[in-house]
């Protein structure tokens, strides 16, 4: 049936990418039929670069980023926008379940606030910043500052309930979809930066811990997870570069001190 | 009280006409003809009623004593953060026969495009360039920054062509959430023109004709005209920003001079 074919989503992504995971989670949470097309992020295939060049929202200065979706002949990029688009198009609640943006106007605003806060808080800069900087003094400072954001998150997650997802009744929202992929990748910080996040930090921030454990256990989320080995291996290059830079920096410092 | 009656009760907008963020919420209310009461809040000496409203507001930044806009809904809820307030207003006042079309289009692709533009505008660093250029009194640094800002103007010029070669982003006068989010900063370009002496409104607009068309179309909207402030008001209102820039520049110069002395 021509209609059904056009309706199917072609999903261009790579399992390593947390932004790709946002779109993947949306597809799984809403049980939307899709075809996962693996894209090599180091050696970008032509079909990938062509899809990206055509995609609404593509960055002018980039050859290809995941996720991209193809739907009804149109390509769309940018993880949060893809998630919103899928949620909006596949809105039949009987088929696809509840929207990831709640019907209640105040709850809806609260989810939008959390999504915006997570973006503006600098969370990603702390996450990648710590992973990509092997200087232990820098790391210690960043950790102090990042934990302030963990505290804010811990407080904000308490808006509606004291455990589980942000919204009551374990309702998955756009906030879970946007934030969770980065929590899955905390294993890389544990592994390379020797930070005891899943144990110690989570105990310091019990509302975050409850949120993380609940979301991790969600059926749809479990379909999109990767092993810690896969993730750690995937980010090895980032850490190797960080150590190389730190080594060079130490050598420069030593030279300066000799003068 | 019945929900319909509650909605007809006025929403309260805590704002100040100087603030571009507050203007986003103000524009949303005016464009959708939502009944509201404007409560002007002094941003330098914040009145207690404002601080209290802010502390109660969904989205309030921890450690801030008050930012505009804040809305107080007819059912007694406080919400802050300009874009979220605009989204909330658009979502609640959704009866098109009363409040006109939504600020987020029905067509899924157009809707995604508007969301893309909103995110792009935020992530592009536009506001950093805007305030940075306003406050940067080191001419060399300002000129260098302007070169980078104009690259963003170029990107905006191209992206605005997605649906139409003139008018608002969606074409003609179809107002979207992007137009509301971006426009207040364009209304304040006069301050950068005045203090930093860049001919933005004439020369830059000529260089970026799609941006010019978008800007001119916005200026003609009834809602925009109704709440527009005068150039003198903005120039006066942002004087203190420029003065802060001048103080920073003076300090830099003094530090350079002292360092030069030490080197001798």
GROMACS .gro file of C-alpha atoms in nm, chain A residues 56-60 74-78 80-81 84-85 88-89 102-103 105-106 108-110 112-113 116 152 156 159, chain B residues 58-62 77-81 84 87-88 91-92 105-109 111-113 115-116 119 155 159 162:
model
   58
   56UNK     CA    1   1.553   2.053   0.739
   57UNK     CA    2   1.771   2.196   1.014
   58UNK     CA    3   2.104   2.071   0.886
   59UNK     CA    4   2.404   2.272   0.998
   60UNK     CA    5   2.556   2.462   0.707
   74UNK     CA    6   1.119   1.495   0.362
   75UNK     CA    7   1.441   1.474   0.561
   76UNK     CA    8   1.455   1.627   0.908
   77UNK     CA    9   1.758   1.662   1.140
   78UNK     CA   10   1.821   1.790   1.495
   80UNK     CA   11   1.485   1.741   1.978
   81UNK     CA   12   1.302   1.856   1.667
   84UNK     CA   13   0.884   1.662   1.858
   85UNK     CA   14   0.797   1.591   1.492
   88UNK     CA   15   0.320   1.536   1.667
   89UNK     CA   16   0.268   1.326   1.355
  102UNK     CA   17   0.138   1.622   2.839
  103UNK     CA   18  -0.215   1.751   2.772
  105UNK     CA   19  -0.105   2.294   3.015
  106UNK     CA   20   0.090   2.340   3.337
  108UNK     CA   21   0.333   2.067   2.951
  109UNK     CA   22   0.500   2.397   3.045
  110UNK     CA   23   0.693   2.216   3.318
  112UNK     CA   24   0.929   2.247   2.833
  113UNK     CA   25   1.102   2.419   3.124
  116UNK     CA   26   1.515   2.410   2.815
  152UNK     CA   27   1.933   2.176   4.088
  156UNK     CA   28   1.352   2.033   4.010
  159UNK     CA   29   0.806   1.927   4.122
  317UNK     CA   30   0.748   2.737   3.749
  318UNK     CA   31   1.088   2.774   3.585
  319UNK     CA   32   1.229   3.028   3.831
  320UNK     CA   33   1.609   3.029   3.832
  321UNK     CA   34   1.751   2.931   4.167
  336UNK     CA   35  -0.032   2.947   3.876
  337UNK     CA   36   0.288   3.142   3.814
  338UNK     CA   37   0.508   3.062   3.515
  339UNK     CA   38   0.830   3.226   3.398
  340UNK     CA   39   1.083   3.189   3.110
  343UNK     CA   40   0.775   2.876   2.772
  346UNK     CA   41   0.413   2.842   2.432
  347UNK     CA   42   0.178   2.821   2.731
  350UNK     CA   43  -0.150   2.622   2.392
  351UNK     CA   44  -0.414   2.735   2.639
  364UNK     CA   45   0.164   2.569   1.249
  365UNK     CA   46  -0.061   2.267   1.199
  366UNK     CA   47   0.146   2.128   0.915
  367UNK     CA   48   0.402   1.895   1.074
  368UNK     CA   49   0.691   1.998   0.851
  370UNK     CA   50   0.596   2.316   1.267
  371UNK     CA   51   0.932   2.137   1.274
  372UNK     CA   52   1.082   2.420   1.070
  374UNK     CA   53   1.108   2.472   1.608
  375UNK     CA   54   1.437   2.447   1.417
  378UNK     CA   55   1.662   2.645   1.844
  414UNK     CA   56   2.281   3.220   0.776
  418UNK     CA   57   1.723   3.010   0.641
  421UNK     CA   58   1.279   2.819   0.341
   0.00000   0.00000   0.00000
